[in-house]
Tab-separated table of C-alpha atoms and ligand atoms in Angstrom:
chain	number	residue	atom	x	y	z
A	1	MET	CA	4.422	34.016	154.794
A	2	HIS	CA	1.939	31.860	152.911
A	3	ILE	CA	-1.559	31.422	154.252
A	4	ASN	CA	-3.947	28.883	152.727
A	5	LEU	CA	-7.628	29.547	152.261
A	6	SER	CA	-8.517	26.297	154.010
A	7	GLU	CA	-6.597	23.442	155.583
A	8	MET	CA	-7.369	19.835	156.255
A	9	TYR	CA	-6.580	18.336	159.652
A	10	VAL	CA	-4.776	14.976	159.765
A	11	ASP	CA	-3.516	13.347	162.958
A	12	ASP	CA	-2.248	9.951	164.105
A	13	GLU	CA	-5.754	8.792	164.993
A	14	ILE	CA	-6.847	9.353	161.395
A	15	LYS	CA	-3.763	7.566	160.046
A	16	ASN	CA	-4.275	4.620	162.416
A	17	THR	CA	-7.961	4.433	161.530
A	18	VAL	CA	-7.127	4.293	157.832
A	19	ASN	CA	-4.602	1.528	158.476
A	20	ASN	CA	-7.125	-0.456	160.484
A	21	VAL	CA	-9.712	-0.247	157.723
A	22	LEU	CA	-7.120	-1.276	155.143
A	23	ASP	CA	-6.165	-4.252	157.307
A	24	SER	CA	-9.801	-5.218	157.883
A	25	GLY	CA	-10.377	-6.173	154.252
A	26	ARG	CA	-13.867	-4.645	154.399
A	27	TYR	CA	-14.068	-1.652	152.049
A	28	ILE	CA	-17.764	-1.037	151.385
A	29	LYS	CA	-21.061	-1.333	153.230
A	30	GLY	CA	-19.486	-2.123	156.582
A	31	GLU	CA	-19.396	-1.020	160.175
A	32	GLN	CA	-17.579	2.288	159.495
A	33	LEU	CA	-20.302	3.601	157.215
A	34	ARG	CA	-23.122	2.426	159.501
A	35	SER	CA	-21.474	4.060	162.516
A	36	PHE	CA	-20.663	7.289	160.684
A	37	GLU	CA	-24.274	7.548	159.486
A	38	GLU	CA	-25.548	7.033	163.040
A	39	GLU	CA	-23.065	9.395	164.657
A	40	PHE	CA	-23.391	12.231	162.145
A	41	SER	CA	-27.210	12.110	162.019
A	42	ALA	CA	-27.374	12.048	165.836
A	43	PHE	CA	-24.994	15.014	166.003
A	44	CYS	CA	-27.232	17.026	163.674
A	45	GLY	CA	-30.473	15.930	165.317
A	46	ALA	CA	-31.911	13.847	162.466
A	47	ASP	CA	-33.077	10.226	162.719
A	48	TYR	CA	-31.385	8.778	159.631
A	49	GLY	CA	-28.140	9.289	157.713
A	50	ILE	CA	-27.375	7.916	154.257
A	51	GLY	CA	-23.689	8.169	153.404
A	52	VAL	CA	-22.923	8.936	149.760
A	53	SER	CA	-20.005	9.657	147.468
A	54	SER	CA	-20.203	13.492	147.482
A	55	GLY	CA	-22.382	16.467	148.318
A	56	THR	CA	-23.535	16.460	144.711
A	57	SER	CA	-24.650	12.824	145.085
A	58	ALA	CA	-26.457	13.843	148.261
A	59	VAL	CA	-28.455	16.572	146.485
A	60	LEU	CA	-29.112	14.224	143.540
A	61	LEU	CA	-30.363	11.504	145.888
A	62	THR	CA	-32.922	13.886	147.407
A	63	MET	CA	-34.192	14.688	143.911
A	64	MET	CA	-34.367	10.976	143.049
A	65	ALA	CA	-36.221	10.232	146.283
A	66	LEU	CA	-38.848	12.851	145.470
A	67	GLY	CA	-39.201	11.483	141.937
A	68	ILE	CA	-38.351	14.884	140.415
A	69	LYS	CA	-38.961	14.778	136.662
A	70	GLU	CA	-39.576	16.791	133.536
A	71	GLY	CA	-42.289	19.378	134.040
A	72	ASP	CA	-41.453	19.827	137.733
A	73	GLU	CA	-40.006	23.031	139.123
A	74	VAL	CA	-37.463	23.170	141.916
A	75	ILE	CA	-36.883	26.492	143.660
A	76	VAL	CA	-33.241	27.300	144.420
A	77	PRO	CA	-31.126	30.327	145.202
A	78	SER	CA	-28.760	31.284	142.381
A	79	HIS	CA	-26.010	32.535	144.688
A	80	THR	CA	-24.599	29.087	145.442
A	81	PHE	CA	-22.424	26.332	144.023
A	82	ILE	CA	-23.870	24.809	140.860
A	83	ALA	CA	-24.479	21.437	142.540
A	84	THR	CA	-27.372	22.908	144.521
A	85	ALA	CA	-29.325	23.246	141.276
A	86	SER	CA	-27.756	20.971	138.660
A	87	PRO	CA	-29.189	17.673	140.022
A	88	ALA	CA	-32.759	19.029	139.550
A	89	LYS	CA	-31.912	19.952	135.986
A	90	PHE	CA	-30.242	16.599	135.472
A	91	MET	CA	-33.519	14.925	136.459
A	92	GLY	CA	-35.272	16.921	133.728
A	93	ALA	CA	-36.860	19.515	136.033
A	94	THR	CA	-36.614	23.310	135.754
A	95	PRO	CA	-34.689	25.171	138.424
A	96	VAL	CA	-36.540	28.349	139.421
A	97	TYR	CA	-34.266	30.929	140.978
A	98	VAL	CA	-35.022	33.117	143.929
A	99	ASP	CA	-32.986	36.004	145.288
A	100	ILE	CA	-31.041	36.115	148.539
A	101	ASP	CA	-31.266	38.191	151.661
A	102	PRO	CA	-28.107	40.319	151.287
A	103	MET	CA	-27.345	40.184	155.027
A	104	THR	CA	-27.141	36.386	155.232
A	105	TYR	CA	-26.593	35.416	151.555
A	106	THR	CA	-29.382	32.849	151.993
A	107	LEU	CA	-32.756	32.431	150.252
A	108	ASP	CA	-35.002	35.402	151.002
A	109	PRO	CA	-38.296	34.013	152.369
A	110	GLU	CA	-40.083	37.247	151.421
A	111	LYS	CA	-39.463	36.445	147.749
A	112	LEU	CA	-40.347	32.781	147.923
A	113	GLU	CA	-44.117	32.716	147.587
A	114	SER	CA	-44.175	34.690	144.338
A	115	VAL	CA	-42.247	31.975	142.456
A	116	ILE	CA	-44.319	29.012	143.656
A	117	THR	CA	-46.528	27.467	140.956
A	118	ASP	CA	-48.616	24.303	140.620
A	119	ASN	CA	-45.482	22.618	139.262
A	120	THR	CA	-43.250	23.418	142.252
A	121	LYS	CA	-42.149	20.120	143.785
A	122	ALA	CA	-39.289	21.158	146.040
A	123	ILE	CA	-37.438	24.090	147.553
A	124	ILE	CA	-33.708	23.777	148.131
A	125	VAL	CA	-32.352	26.238	150.671
A	126	VAL	CA	-28.627	26.743	151.095
A	127	HIS	CA	-27.050	27.629	154.424
A	128	LEU	CA	-24.406	29.475	152.473
A	129	TYR	CA	-20.985	30.208	153.978
A	130	GLY	CA	-22.208	28.491	157.181
A	131	HIS	CA	-25.050	30.923	157.985
A	132	PRO	CA	-28.421	29.166	158.288
A	133	ALA	CA	-31.359	30.270	156.164
A	134	ASP	CA	-34.486	31.586	157.902
A	135	MET	CA	-36.057	28.136	158.111
A	136	ASP	CA	-39.248	28.833	160.109
A	137	LYS	CA	-40.513	31.243	157.484
A	138	ILE	CA	-39.495	28.939	154.636
A	139	MET	CA	-41.026	25.833	156.229
A	140	SER	CA	-44.290	27.601	156.914
A	141	ILE	CA	-44.634	28.751	153.277
A	142	ALA	CA	-43.657	25.260	152.055
A	143	SER	CA	-46.196	23.527	154.266
A	144	LYS	CA	-48.952	25.877	153.064
A	145	TYR	CA	-48.340	24.588	149.519
A	146	ASP	CA	-47.311	21.056	150.539
A	147	ILE	CA	-43.827	21.344	149.036
A	148	SER	CA	-40.759	19.447	150.285
A	149	VAL	CA	-37.823	21.435	151.607
A	150	ILE	CA	-34.258	20.272	151.196
A	151	GLU	CA	-31.449	21.886	153.114
A	152	ASP	CA	-28.239	22.181	151.158
A	153	ALA	CA	-26.082	21.994	154.263
A	154	CYS	CA	-22.858	21.387	152.341
A	155	GLN	CA	-21.331	24.475	153.983
A	156	SER	CA	-23.025	24.429	157.370
A	157	HIS	CA	-21.814	21.528	159.509
A	158	ALA	CA	-22.619	22.405	163.141
A	159	ALA	CA	-24.338	25.701	162.275
A	160	GLU	CA	-27.471	26.350	164.314
A	161	TYR	CA	-30.873	27.895	163.697
A	162	LYS	CA	-32.744	28.830	166.882
A	163	GLY	CA	-30.661	26.286	168.807
A	164	LYS	CA	-31.144	23.420	166.341
A	165	ARG	CA	-28.402	22.170	164.070
A	166	THR	CA	-28.735	22.510	160.324
A	167	GLY	CA	-29.549	19.154	158.790
A	168	SER	CA	-32.507	18.679	161.126
A	169	LEU	CA	-34.676	21.538	159.886
A	170	GLY	CA	-36.106	20.532	156.490
A	171	ASN	CA	-37.518	17.282	155.074
A	172	MET	CA	-34.071	16.201	153.909
A	173	ALA	CA	-30.588	17.704	154.098
A	174	ALA	CA	-27.491	17.243	151.945
A	175	PHE	CA	-23.968	17.502	153.359
A	176	SER	CA	-20.575	17.486	151.642
A	177	PHE	CA	-17.307	16.293	153.178
A	178	PHE	CA	-15.110	17.723	150.404
A	179	PRO	CA	-11.582	18.504	151.732
A	180	SER	CA	-12.168	22.248	152.318
A	181	LYS	CA	-15.334	21.724	154.384
A	182	ASN	CA	-15.702	22.240	158.148
A	183	MET	CA	-15.203	18.493	158.452
A	184	THR	CA	-14.026	16.178	155.711
A	185	VAL	CA	-13.399	12.584	154.767
A	186	ALA	CA	-10.065	13.457	153.085
A	187	GLY	CA	-11.569	13.316	149.611
A	188	ASP	CA	-15.069	13.304	148.227
A	189	GLY	CA	-17.967	12.246	150.397
A	190	GLY	CA	-21.432	13.343	151.438
A	191	MET	CA	-24.485	12.423	153.457
A	192	VAL	CA	-28.234	12.912	153.287
A	193	LEU	CA	-30.096	13.304	156.566
A	194	THR	CA	-33.808	12.909	157.151
A	195	SER	CA	-36.178	12.005	159.951
A	196	ASP	CA	-38.676	10.487	157.511
A	197	GLU	CA	-38.329	6.716	157.672
A	198	GLU	CA	-39.884	6.103	154.263
A	199	LEU	CA	-37.560	8.571	152.533
A	200	ALA	CA	-34.570	7.123	154.398
A	201	THR	CA	-35.368	3.582	153.253
A	202	LYS	CA	-35.899	4.752	149.697
A	203	MET	CA	-32.648	6.735	149.588
A	204	SER	CA	-30.717	3.902	151.143
A	205	MET	CA	-31.883	1.690	148.272
A	206	LEU	CA	-31.496	4.327	145.533
A	207	ARG	CA	-27.829	4.942	146.406
A	208	ASP	CA	-27.192	1.206	146.068
A	209	HIS	CA	-28.696	0.261	142.683
A	210	GLY	CA	-32.225	0.201	144.126
A	211	ARG	CA	-31.568	-3.312	145.312
A	212	THR	CA	-33.540	-5.385	147.764
A	213	ASP	CA	-31.161	-8.306	147.344
A	214	LYS	CA	-27.725	-8.656	145.715
A	215	TYR	CA	-29.149	-9.086	142.212
A	216	LEU	CA	-32.738	-7.949	142.683
A	217	HIS	CA	-33.345	-4.297	141.812
A	218	GLU	CA	-36.739	-2.956	142.732
A	219	MET	CA	-35.991	0.664	141.869
A	220	LEU	CA	-33.868	2.315	139.270
A	221	GLY	CA	-30.886	3.404	141.339
A	222	LEU	CA	-27.206	4.204	141.002
A	223	ASN	CA	-24.032	3.517	142.898
A	224	LEU	CA	-23.735	6.662	145.043
A	225	ARG	CA	-22.321	4.888	148.119
A	226	MET	CA	-19.697	6.161	150.526
A	227	SER	CA	-16.867	3.670	151.116
A	228	GLU	CA	-15.482	2.480	154.442
A	229	LEU	CA	-12.217	4.478	154.304
A	230	PRO	CA	-13.817	7.928	154.006
A	231	ALA	CA	-16.486	6.959	156.558
A	232	SER	CA	-13.795	6.003	159.074
A	233	ILE	CA	-12.035	9.361	158.586
A	234	GLY	CA	-15.340	11.221	158.908
A	235	ARG	CA	-15.948	9.571	162.295
A	236	VAL	CA	-12.677	10.923	163.687
A	237	GLN	CA	-13.233	14.357	162.152
A	238	LEU	CA	-16.731	14.551	163.647
A	239	LYS	CA	-15.289	14.245	167.161
A	240	HIS	CA	-13.355	17.489	166.545
A	241	LEU	CA	-16.195	19.417	164.912
A	242	PRO	CA	-17.507	21.219	168.039
A	243	GLU	CA	-14.045	22.519	169.004
A	244	TRP	CA	-13.293	23.455	165.360
A	245	THR	CA	-16.581	25.354	165.103
A	246	LYS	CA	-15.665	27.304	168.225
A	247	ALA	CA	-12.241	28.054	166.748
A	248	ARG	CA	-13.763	29.207	163.430
A	249	ARG	CA	-16.094	31.528	165.316
A	250	ASN	CA	-13.142	32.951	167.240
A	251	VAL	CA	-11.249	33.557	163.997
A	252	ALA	CA	-14.332	35.329	162.592
A	253	GLU	CA	-14.681	37.472	165.698
A	254	LYS	CA	-11.051	38.520	165.487
A	255	TYR	CA	-11.323	39.300	161.761
A	256	THR	CA	-14.438	41.399	162.362
A	257	SER	CA	-12.826	43.384	165.161
A	258	LEU	CA	-9.867	44.209	162.903
A	259	LEU	CA	-11.748	44.809	159.636
A	260	LYS	CA	-14.949	46.574	160.680
A	261	GLY	CA	-15.159	49.962	158.956
A	262	LEU	CA	-12.590	48.990	156.320
A	263	VAL	CA	-14.696	46.488	154.399
A	264	GLU	CA	-18.179	45.011	154.823
A	265	THR	CA	-17.864	42.184	157.315
A	266	PRO	CA	-20.286	39.229	157.571
A	267	SER	CA	-23.316	39.472	159.803
A	268	GLU	CA	-25.004	36.917	162.013
A	269	LYS	CA	-28.717	36.999	162.781
A	270	ASP	CA	-29.643	36.760	166.452
A	271	TRP	CA	-31.350	33.419	165.743
A	272	ALA	CA	-28.264	32.005	164.034
A	273	LYS	CA	-25.024	30.365	165.001
A	274	HIS	CA	-22.769	30.865	161.991
A	275	ALA	CA	-20.346	27.997	161.319
A	276	TYR	CA	-18.034	30.144	159.142
A	277	TYR	CA	-17.210	27.694	156.396
A	278	VAL	CA	-15.790	30.828	154.826
A	279	TYR	CA	-15.378	34.387	156.070
A	280	THR	CA	-16.720	36.558	153.261
A	281	ILE	CA	-16.228	40.313	153.086
A	282	GLN	CA	-17.433	42.814	150.487
A	283	THR	CA	-15.579	45.741	149.001
A	284	ASP	CA	-15.759	47.895	145.838
A	285	ASP	CA	-12.350	47.049	144.397
A	286	ARG	CA	-12.558	43.330	145.123
A	287	ASP	CA	-10.176	42.301	142.330
A	288	GLY	CA	-7.557	44.860	143.432
A	289	LEU	CA	-7.742	43.643	147.025
A	290	GLN	CA	-7.555	40.018	145.954
A	291	SER	CA	-4.396	40.550	143.923
A	292	HIS	CA	-2.802	42.622	146.732
A	293	LEU	CA	-3.453	39.790	149.193
A	294	ASN	CA	-2.237	37.223	146.702
A	295	LYS	CA	1.038	39.132	146.219
A	296	ASN	CA	1.477	38.994	149.973
A	297	GLY	CA	1.059	35.228	150.177
A	298	ILE	CA	-2.594	35.224	151.249
A	299	SER	CA	-4.937	32.857	149.376
A	300	THR	CA	-8.504	34.027	148.907
A	301	GLY	CA	-11.618	32.686	147.189
A	302	ILE	CA	-14.705	33.982	145.413
A	303	TYR	CA	-17.830	32.002	146.228
A	304	TYR	CA	-19.150	32.392	143.534
A	305	PRO	CA	-18.096	34.680	140.675
A	306	VAL	CA	-20.833	33.494	138.260
A	307	PRO	CA	-24.257	32.838	139.775
A	308	VAL	CA	-26.020	29.634	138.787
A	309	HIS	CA	-28.680	31.407	136.689
A	310	ARG	CA	-25.865	32.806	134.518
A	311	GLN	CA	-24.135	29.460	133.950
A	312	PRO	CA	-24.178	28.389	130.293
A	313	CYS	CA	-25.472	24.913	131.123
A	314	MET	CA	-28.378	26.123	133.250
A	315	GLU	CA	-30.425	28.014	130.603
A	316	ALA	CA	-32.234	30.153	133.126
A	317	GLY	CA	-34.047	32.554	130.833
A	318	VAL	CA	-34.919	35.949	132.227
A	319	CYS	CA	-34.893	36.313	135.976
A	320	SER	CA	-34.455	39.297	138.189
A	321	LEU	CA	-32.062	38.580	141.018
A	322	SER	CA	-30.785	42.011	141.962
A	323	GLU	CA	-29.170	41.072	145.291
A	324	THR	CA	-27.436	38.076	143.737
A	325	ASP	CA	-26.128	40.120	140.822
A	326	ALA	CA	-25.090	42.973	143.135
A	327	CYS	CA	-22.794	40.908	145.341
A	328	VAL	CA	-20.880	38.737	142.869
A	329	ASP	CA	-18.302	41.408	141.949
A	330	ARG	CA	-17.819	42.519	145.552
A	331	ILE	CA	-17.437	39.321	147.564
A	332	LEU	CA	-14.115	37.924	148.713
A	333	SER	CA	-13.473	35.102	151.145
A	334	LEU	CA	-10.443	35.309	153.406
A	335	PRO	CA	-8.499	32.337	154.781
A	336	MET	CA	-10.606	30.454	157.304
A	337	HIS	CA	-9.740	27.320	159.234
A	338	PRO	CA	-9.540	26.390	162.899
A	339	GLN	CA	-5.743	26.377	162.999
A	340	LEU	CA	-5.387	29.991	161.799
A	341	SER	CA	-3.208	31.801	164.367
A	342	ASP	CA	-3.718	35.292	165.814
A	343	GLU	CA	-0.499	36.315	164.117
A	344	GLU	CA	-1.796	35.178	160.727
A	345	ILE	CA	-5.169	36.905	161.215
A	346	GLU	CA	-3.388	40.122	162.205
A	347	TYR	CA	-1.127	39.873	159.158
A	348	ILE	CA	-4.123	39.395	156.833
A	349	ALA	CA	-5.990	42.304	158.435
A	350	GLU	CA	-2.883	44.493	158.127
A	351	LYS	CA	-2.679	43.713	154.394
A	352	VAL	CA	-6.386	44.498	153.912
A	353	GLN	CA	-5.863	47.758	155.787
A	354	GLU	CA	-2.828	48.581	153.658
A	355	TRP	CA	-4.881	48.136	150.466
A	356	VAL	CA	-7.960	50.025	151.626
A	357	LYS	CA	-5.885	52.997	152.814
B	1	PLP	C1	-23.513	24.698	148.578
B	1	PLP	C2	-22.929	23.450	148.013
B	1	PLP	N1	-23.737	22.544	147.438
B	1	PLP	C3	-23.265	21.384	146.935
B	1	PLP	C4	-21.925	21.092	146.977
B	1	PLP	C5	-21.448	19.835	146.329
B	1	PLP	O1	-20.646	19.064	147.166
B	1	PLP	P1	-19.478	18.135	146.572
B	1	PLP	O2	-18.391	19.025	146.110
B	1	PLP	O3	-19.080	17.298	147.745
B	1	PLP	O4	-20.069	17.336	145.480
B	1	PLP	C6	-21.041	21.984	147.578
B	1	PLP	C7	-19.605	21.692	147.695
B	1	PLP	O5	-18.739	22.198	147.118
B	1	PLP	C8	-21.549	23.209	148.093
B	1	PLP	O6	-20.739	24.107	148.650
């Protein structure tokens, strides 16, 4: 038996859609992108969507839209993928790290206020693993200091906070459609969502060379656009997202019922609807368990073995992130995708059990 960590869904509708776009002769800035932006933003409950080339481009675009520059500070969790924080650094700003709530792996609002300074320009929260961050608390602190909040929703498609979908909760939100994500465009792709018309207009220009006309460039922009082919695939994938989210939650429920007491299983706050991008457990001998599962044909992942504040390129200086540092050697993500069968889940649980005993 071989079980992949994640799997991408392809069907005839996707193949036909790709063929139709190829036949259309229109490859950028067309109807597919416009429709995908409308459909995805409506799904998440935001007014505007700006399709871009990756989740990293999406985070970068939010930083560009806010005019983040040298001397500015951007608050981020360290327990995340580097692309949450690297765009701020790329713009010349200083990422300021804040610890996570160990139950949800998301930014701990109780620790937020102490790192805010006069230079803080933005807070990026990450709905890590598909569990939303505690947005009400974060938004209320941010509004007290008049700081913009960006949701890094690259792992939280269709996750909900108090009944609202992630992507609609902050001032802007960045999504990734990388192949392992809860929905994908069969390659790299991303989207920024916002309900602020001014920011939407600005980002729409910034991702397209800051142009107001073909060869008139009012702002210094880049080419961060999403093409028609990925947009067309994203539209088909989006139609499946609700049923896939349900399936992921069922897989998680089954895992938890089989693994509780053997390892630490993920938790879900009563105000949250977890989208289970990954199903992450904790155990003392993580490396031993990982190699046992690997020997038995089960792929696993570690998200993430080196926190951002310890990355050589991020020059974080001294920071005390005890919860972040405590979990990195213990976390392990098990295979998670909507097509995972009961038989496969039972096999994985049996192998975990075998190792723990
Ligand atoms: C939390 C987080 N932020 C940002 C990104 C960057 O997205 P992409 O890989 O599409 O550039 C990812 C995706 O891997 C992610 O998981």
